[in-house]
Each structure stands twice: as C-alpha cells, then as structure tokens.
DNA sequence: GCTTAACCTGGACGC
DNA sequence: GCGTCCAGGTTAAGC
C-alpha cells in the first residue's frame, strides 16, 4: 500500500505504481521543456495535453523495510485522466528490470548507473517538438537549449488554457507552418544563433514534403529514417540519431557525442582515444553499443550518458 | 578519408 | 573587468 502525500491541488491525482524515476527521466537531456514548481510538481506539454507529475524525491528512499515505494502521481489537462497519454509518453510498457539484468551481464559497469537512476525511461516525444528541439543542440549547453526551446514555444506556440492557476504558462509546440514563417532575427534574439535560419529552412522543407512525412518516419526502419533525416541540411548523424531514439522508437540507436565517446574509450574502445569523431569512428562506437546492449542499446547508453554528464558537472563545480 | 575553421552565445575560469 | 575557452554538432574546403 502506497503512503505518499502528494501536494493538495484543485484537481484529483491518479497514481501509477510503474517503475519510473520521474526526475532522472525529465532531466537526462532528452527533452527540454519540463519544469518543476516549488511543490516539486513537474509540468510538461505533450502535443495539446498538459501533464502534471509528482513523485516524492528519490524513489525508494522512503522505503521502510524491504518494500520499495514507487508511486507516481499524475494528471492531464484540459482533458483529465488520459492514462493512455501518460503511459505512452513515459513508455511504461518497456520492462526495465529485465533489461537491467541483461545489460549488467554484458557490461558490469552499467550496474552503478542503473542503481542510481533506477526507473529512468526514454520518452516517446511528439515528433515535431523533438525534431526542432534537437536543432538547437549543436555545440550548445543543455541550459541554453532549454531556454531557447521554451522561448520558441512561447513565441510561436498556442497557449494552453487551464481551469486553475498553473505555476507556468504552458504552450503547445509551434506548428511547422508557424516555424516556416518565423522571423530569423527574432529567433536569433531567443539565442538560436546560427541555428535560426536552419530552423526556418527545415520547416519550409517539411512543408514541401508529403503531409505527415515527419511522423511517418516512426513506421520506417532505422536506416531509412536516418537516411531521410541526414539528407536534410543541418542534420548530421548525431542529431538524426537523437531524433530516432527519442521520438521515433529506434531503441537500439546510440547517438555518439563527446560524452558517449569518452565512455566508449574508457569501457571498450581504448584504441579510439585521441581520435577525431570521424564518420568511421562514430559508426564504430555506435555499433559497439548495439552489439553489447542489443535491441535497447539506446536506453542503456542513456544511463551511462547521464552518469557521465552528472560526473562531469559535479567535477566542474 | 581526415583535419580544420566557421558558425552564435553566455557562463566559467584565470589573470 | 577582460580575454579565452568550451558546450550533447554540422558543413564545406583543403589536404
């Protein structure tokens, strides 16, 4: 029996006992618009739906005896109780316990990360938001990416009205039509920098394709989706893989960035130390992760990536 | 096939 | 206060 006391709100909470670490999931660098209010409630937007999620800090910390408590309280707006949206977005169907065991057998070093972030999941994000959000990620910091993506949504996205005073003004992500006619100078002012013209050009390109082209990539194979994305000006292998992994259900994909490269060198590819991240090296690292961790290698790399990110941030402070 | 520079910007850091 | 470096990359040119 769960014994949590979620904050009193002018709505009823639903509760889920799924294995889910909300904080790790929403701060691991895969999505950019979630915010936490002073009551520690997370507020996010999934298409036209607002999601409010609360979980007591540190799942399991409250455990008395051996029972682990993993209660996650949630609600959707303006239409309440959309358990389908909640479960789909957080991908509650993926059996984490079995994956942890498989991964640890392959690479013992991952065990520490799976313990530290137990319940962290990859999200199934709306494709449009994920596609444009990661345009901002090139040579940037997570804090600035979040600032820029939020600014883009606030400027060009429709506000979602709620039947109570929410702690934040929440917007839908802008439509492709709005982005295609966005003002480059305005985007630059919102810190998009040299990425601003790319966003507009990519939106115009999407409009020139068949309707629903972007969303249709979810039903294509990884190699097809990757090829379609990297054919676009401004999208290289890494950004394409982020899009494939975080919104197109390509769970075996490992986007190789500076952090993942360091992990690969440390764990299983010391011969790549000091080498530039050429397409050949990129493919070598990506395939090494896939061969070790299998169909959910992208999930495994997220645990190692997040642990590395936290370590790097810690040592900088 | 690899290396390099340019592209924006703000925060961290050293002086 | 100021200069430099770096951050979840991509592209094109030069070798």
Coordinates of C-alpha atoms (C1' of nucleotides) in Angstrom, one line a residue:
Chain A
X1 CA 0.0 0.0 0.0
X2 CA 1.5 3.3 -1.0
X3 CA 1.6 6.0 1.6
X4 CA 2.6 9.1 -0.2
X5 CA 1.0 12.5 0.3
X6 CA 1.1 14.4 -3.0
X7 CA 0.6 18.2 -2.8
X8 CA -3.0 19.4 -2.5
X9 CA -4.2 20.7 -5.8
X10 CA -7.5 21.9 -7.3
X11 CA -7.7 18.5 -9.1
X12 CA -7.5 14.8 -8.3
X13 CA -4.3 12.9 -8.8
X14 CA -4.1 9.5 -10.5
X15 CA -1.4 7.2 -9.2
X16 CA 0.8 4.8 -11.0
X17 CA 3.0 2.1 -9.4
X18 CA 5.1 1.6 -12.6
X19 CA 8.8 1.6 -12.2
X20 CA 9.5 5.2 -13.2
X21 CA 12.1 7.7 -11.9
X22 CA 10.5 11.0 -12.9
X23 CA 13.3 13.3 -12.0
X24 CA 16.0 11.4 -13.8
X25 CA 13.8 10.8 -16.9
X26 CA 13.0 14.5 -17.2
X27 CA 16.5 15.9 -16.5
X28 CA 18.6 13.5 -18.5
X29 CA 18.8 15.7 -21.6
X30 CA 16.2 14.1 -23.8
X31 CA 13.5 16.7 -23.5
X32 CA 13.8 20.4 -23.0
X33 CA 10.6 22.0 -21.7
X34 CA 9.7 20.3 -18.5
X35 CA 9.7 22.5 -15.4
X36 CA 9.4 21.8 -11.7
X37 CA 7.4 24.2 -9.5
X38 CA 8.1 24.9 -5.8
X39 CA 6.0 22.0 -4.7
X40 CA 8.2 19.8 -6.8
X41 CA 5.4 19.1 -9.3
X42 CA 6.7 18.6 -12.9
X43 CA 4.7 20.4 -15.6
X44 CA 5.1 19.5 -19.3
X45 CA 3.3 19.5 -22.6
X46 CA 2.6 16.6 -24.9
X47 CA 1.1 17.9 -28.1
X48 CA -2.0 19.7 -26.9
X49 CA -2.1 18.0 -23.5
X50 CA -0.6 19.4 -20.3
X51 CA 0.9 16.7 -18.0
X52 CA 1.4 17.3 -14.2
X53 CA 3.5 14.7 -12.5
X54 CA 4.6 14.4 -8.9
X55 CA 6.9 11.9 -7.3
X56 CA 8.4 12.1 -3.9
X57 CA 12.1 12.9 -4.2
X58 CA 14.3 9.8 -4.5
X59 CA 12.2 6.7 -5.2
X60 CA 12.8 4.0 -2.6
X61 CA 14.4 6.5 -0.1
X62 CA 11.3 6.3 1.9
X63 CA 11.3 2.5 1.9
X64 CA 10.6 1.1 5.3
X65 CA 11.6 -2.5 5.5
X66 CA 12.3 -4.1 2.1
X67 CA 9.2 -2.8 0.2
X68 CA 10.2 -0.2 -2.4
X69 CA 7.7 2.5 -3.0
X70 CA 7.5 4.0 -6.5
X71 CA 4.2 5.9 -6.5
X72 CA 4.0 8.4 -9.3
X73 CA 1.0 10.8 -9.2
X74 CA -0.1 12.4 -12.4
X75 CA -3.0 14.2 -14.1
X76 CA -3.7 15.5 -17.6
X77 CA -5.3 18.8 -18.9
X78 CA -7.6 20.0 -20.2
X79 CA -8.9 16.5 -20.7
X80 CA -8.4 14.7 -17.3
X81 CA -7.3 11.1 -16.7
X82 CA -5.7 10.4 -20.1
X83 CA -3.8 7.3 -18.9
X84 CA -3.1 6.5 -22.5
X85 CA -1.0 9.7 -23.0
X86 CA 0.8 9.2 -19.6
X87 CA 1.7 5.6 -20.3
X88 CA 2.7 6.2 -23.9
X89 CA 4.8 9.2 -23.2
X90 CA 6.8 7.6 -20.4
X91 CA 6.8 4.2 -22.3
X92 CA 5.7 2.3 -19.3
X93 CA 5.5 -0.9 -21.4
X94 CA 9.3 -1.3 -21.5
X95 CA 10.4 -4.0 -19.0
X96 CA 13.3 -2.2 -17.2
X97 CA 14.0 -4.9 -14.6
X98 CA 14.8 -7.5 -17.3
X99 CA 16.9 -5.0 -19.3
X100 CA 19.0 -4.1 -16.2
X101 CA 19.8 -7.7 -15.8
X102 CA 20.7 -8.2 -19.5
X103 CA 22.9 -5.1 -19.6
X104 CA 24.8 -5.9 -16.4
X105 CA 25.7 -9.3 -17.7
X106 CA 27.2 -7.6 -20.8
X107 CA 28.8 -4.7 -19.1
X108 CA 29.1 -4.7 -15.2
X109 CA 30.0 -1.0 -15.1
X110 CA 26.4 -0.1 -16.1
X111 CA 25.1 -1.5 -12.8
X112 CA 26.0 1.6 -10.8
X113 CA 24.1 3.8 -13.2
X114 CA 21.0 1.6 -13.3
X115 CA 21.0 1.6 -9.5
X116 CA 21.5 5.4 -9.3
X117 CA 18.8 6.2 -11.9
X118 CA 16.6 3.2 -11.4
X119 CA 13.3 3.8 -13.2
X120 CA 14.7 6.3 -15.7
X121 CA 13.0 5.8 -19.1
X122 CA 13.3 7.1 -22.6
X123 CA 10.4 9.2 -23.6
X124 CA 8.2 8.9 -26.7
X125 CA 8.1 12.6 -27.5
X126 CA 5.9 14.3 -30.1
X127 CA 8.0 14.1 -33.3
X128 CA 7.8 17.8 -34.3
X129 CA 9.0 19.1 -30.9
X130 CA 11.8 16.5 -30.7
X131 CA 12.9 17.3 -34.3
X132 CA 13.1 21.0 -33.9
X133 CA 14.3 20.9 -30.3
X134 CA 17.4 19.0 -31.2
X135 CA 18.3 21.5 -33.9
X136 CA 19.3 23.7 -31.0
X137 CA 21.6 21.1 -29.5
X138 CA 24.5 21.6 -31.9
X139 CA 27.5 23.0 -30.0
X140 CA 25.3 24.2 -27.1
X141 CA 24.7 23.6 -23.4
X142 CA 21.6 22.0 -22.0
X143 CA 20.6 25.1 -20.0
X144 CA 20.7 27.2 -23.2
X145 CA 18.9 24.7 -25.3
X146 CA 16.1 24.6 -22.7
X147 CA 15.9 28.4 -22.7
X148 CA 15.8 28.6 -26.5
X149 CA 13.2 25.9 -27.0
X150 CA 11.0 27.4 -24.3
X151 CA 11.3 30.8 -25.9
X152 CA 10.4 29.3 -29.3
X153 CA 7.2 27.6 -27.9
X154 CA 6.2 30.8 -26.0
X155 CA 6.6 33.0 -29.1
X156 CA 5.0 30.8 -31.8
X157 CA 3.0 28.1 -30.0
X158 CA -0.6 28.4 -28.8
X159 CA -1.1 28.9 -25.1
X160 CA -3.0 26.0 -23.4
X161 CA -5.6 27.4 -21.0
X162 CA -6.2 25.5 -17.8
X163 CA -9.1 25.6 -15.4
X164 CA -6.9 26.8 -12.5
X165 CA -3.8 28.9 -11.9
X166 CA -0.9 26.9 -13.1
X167 CA 2.6 27.9 -11.9
X168 CA 3.8 28.3 -15.5
X169 CA 2.2 29.5 -18.8
X170 CA 2.3 26.4 -21.0
X171 CA 2.3 26.4 -24.8
X172 CA 1.9 23.8 -27.5
X173 CA 5.0 23.4 -29.6
X174 CA 4.6 25.6 -32.7
X175 CA 3.2 24.2 -35.9
X176 CA 5.5 23.7 -38.9
X177 CA 3.6 26.4 -40.7
X178 CA 4.4 28.9 -37.9
X179 CA 8.0 28.0 -37.9
X180 CA 8.3 28.2 -41.7
X181 CA 7.3 31.9 -41.5
X182 CA 9.2 32.7 -38.3
X183 CA 11.4 35.8 -38.2
X184 CA 15.1 34.9 -38.2
X185 CA 16.1 38.0 -36.2
X186 CA 13.6 37.0 -33.6
X187 CA 14.9 33.5 -33.3
X188 CA 18.4 34.9 -33.0
X189 CA 17.3 37.1 -30.2
X190 CA 16.0 34.0 -28.5
X191 CA 19.6 32.6 -28.6
X192 CA 19.1 30.3 -31.6
X193 CA 22.2 32.0 -33.1
X194 CA 23.4 30.4 -36.4
X195 CA 20.8 27.7 -36.0
X196 CA 17.9 30.2 -36.6
X197 CA 18.0 30.1 -40.4
X198 CA 18.2 26.3 -40.3
X199 CA 15.0 26.0 -38.2
X200 CA 13.1 28.1 -40.7
X201 CA 14.6 26.2 -43.7
X202 CA 13.8 22.8 -42.2
X203 CA 10.2 23.9 -41.5
X204 CA 9.9 25.1 -45.1
X205 CA 11.3 21.8 -46.3
X206 CA 8.9 19.7 -44.3
X207 CA 6.0 21.7 -45.8
X208 CA 7.3 20.8 -49.2
X209 CA 7.1 17.1 -48.4
X210 CA 4.1 14.9 -48.4
X211 CA 1.7 15.5 -45.5
X212 CA 2.7 13.7 -42.3
X213 CA 6.2 12.9 -43.7
X214 CA 7.9 13.6 -40.4
X215 CA 5.5 11.5 -38.3
X216 CA 5.7 8.7 -40.8
X217 CA 9.4 8.1 -40.0
X218 CA 8.2 6.3 -36.9
X219 CA 7.0 3.4 -39.0
X220 CA 10.1 3.3 -41.2
X221 CA 13.2 1.3 -40.5
X222 CA 16.1 2.9 -38.6
X223 CA 18.3 3.1 -41.7
X224 CA 15.5 4.6 -43.8
X225 CA 14.6 7.2 -41.1
X226 CA 18.3 8.0 -40.5
X227 CA 18.9 8.5 -44.2
X228 CA 15.9 10.7 -44.6
X229 CA 17.0 12.9 -41.7
X230 CA 20.7 13.2 -42.6
X231 CA 19.7 14.2 -46.1
X232 CA 18.5 17.5 -44.7
X233 CA 20.9 20.4 -44.4
X234 CA 21.9 21.0 -40.8
X235 CA 21.2 17.4 -39.6
X236 CA 24.2 15.2 -39.1
X237 CA 24.5 11.7 -37.8
X238 CA 24.3 12.7 -34.1
X239 CA 21.1 14.8 -34.3
X240 CA 19.5 12.3 -36.6
X241 CA 20.1 9.6 -34.0
X242 CA 18.8 11.7 -31.2
X243 CA 15.6 12.1 -33.1
X244 CA 15.4 8.4 -34.0
X245 CA 15.9 7.4 -30.3
X246 CA 13.8 10.0 -28.5
X247 CA 10.7 10.1 -30.7
X248 CA 10.9 7.5 -33.4
X249 CA 11.1 4.3 -31.3
X250 CA 14.5 3.3 -32.6
X251 CA 15.6 1.9 -29.3
X252 CA 18.8 0.3 -30.4
X253 CA 20.4 3.6 -31.5
X254 CA 23.3 5.3 -29.7
X255 CA 23.8 9.0 -30.6
X256 CA 27.6 9.4 -30.2
X257 CA 28.6 12.8 -28.7
X258 CA 31.6 13.8 -26.7
X259 CA 30.4 12.1 -23.5
X260 CA 29.5 8.8 -25.2
X261 CA 32.8 8.8 -27.0
X262 CA 34.6 9.1 -23.6
X263 CA 32.6 6.3 -22.2
X264 CA 33.3 4.1 -25.1
X265 CA 37.1 4.8 -24.9
X266 CA 37.0 4.0 -21.2
X267 CA 34.9 0.8 -21.3
X268 CA 35.6 -1.0 -24.5
X269 CA 37.4 1.0 -27.2
X270 CA 40.7 2.4 -25.8
X271 CA 42.2 2.3 -29.3
X272 CA 39.9 5.2 -30.2
X273 CA 41.5 7.5 -27.5
X274 CA 42.5 10.8 -29.1
X275 CA 40.9 10.0 -32.4
X276 CA 38.6 12.5 -34.1
X277 CA 35.0 11.7 -34.3
X278 CA 35.0 10.9 -38.0
X279 CA 32.0 9.0 -39.5
X280 CA 34.0 5.8 -39.3
X281 CA 34.7 6.3 -35.6
X282 CA 31.1 7.3 -35.0
X283 CA 29.9 4.1 -36.6
X284 CA 32.4 2.0 -34.7
X285 CA 31.2 3.3 -31.3
X286 CA 27.6 3.1 -32.2
X287 CA 27.9 -0.5 -33.4
X288 CA 29.9 -1.4 -30.2
X289 CA 27.0 -0.2 -28.1
X290 CA 24.5 -2.1 -30.2
X291 CA 26.4 -5.3 -30.1
X292 CA 26.7 -5.2 -26.3
X293 CA 23.3 -4.0 -25.3
X294 CA 21.1 -5.2 -28.1
X295 CA 17.6 -4.0 -29.0
X296 CA 17.5 -1.4 -26.2
X297 CA 21.1 -0.2 -26.5
X298 CA 19.8 3.4 -26.8
X299 CA 18.3 3.0 -23.3
X300 CA 21.5 1.6 -21.9
X301 CA 23.6 4.4 -23.3
X302 CA 21.2 6.9 -21.7
X303 CA 22.1 5.5 -18.3
X304 CA 25.8 5.7 -19.0
X305 CA 25.5 9.1 -20.6
X306 CA 23.5 10.6 -17.7
X307 CA 26.0 9.2 -15.2
X308 CA 28.9 10.7 -17.2
X309 CA 27.0 14.0 -17.5
X310 CA 26.4 14.2 -13.8
X311 CA 30.0 13.2 -13.1
X312 CA 31.3 16.0 -15.5
X313 CA 29.0 18.6 -13.9
X314 CA 30.0 17.5 -10.4
X315 CA 33.7 17.9 -11.1
X316 CA 33.3 21.2 -12.6
X317 CA 31.6 22.6 -9.5
Chain B
dG1 C1' 39.2 9.8 -45.7
dC2 C1' 40.9 13.0 -42.3
dT3 C1' 41.5 17.8 -40.4
dT4 C1' 40.3 22.4 -39.8
dA5 C1' 37.6 26.6 -39.4
dA6 C1' 33.4 29.0 -39.2
dC7 C1' 29.1 29.4 -37.2
dC8 C1' 26.2 32.2 -32.1
dT9 C1' 26.3 33.0 -27.4
dG10 C1' 26.8 33.1 -22.4
dG11 C1' 28.9 31.2 -18.5
dA12 C1' 33.1 29.5 -16.2
dC13 C1' 37.7 30.4 -15.4
dG14 C1' 42.2 32.6 -15.0
dC15 C1' 44.6 36.7 -14.7
Chain C
dG1 C1' 36.9 43.9 -15.8
dC2 C1' 38.7 41.4 -19.7
dG3 C1' 40.3 37.7 -22.7
dT4 C1' 39.9 32.9 -23.6
dC5 C1' 37.8 28.5 -23.7
dC6 C1' 34.0 25.5 -24.1
dA7 C1' 29.5 23.5 -24.8
dG8 C1' 25.3 17.0 -26.3
dG9 C1' 27.3 19.4 -34.0
dT10 C1' 27.3 20.4 -39.0
dT11 C1' 29.3 21.7 -43.1
dA12 C1' 32.5 22.8 -46.7
dA13 C1' 37.1 23.4 -48.1
dG14 C1' 41.7 21.9 -48.3
dC15 C1' 45.0 18.3 -48.0

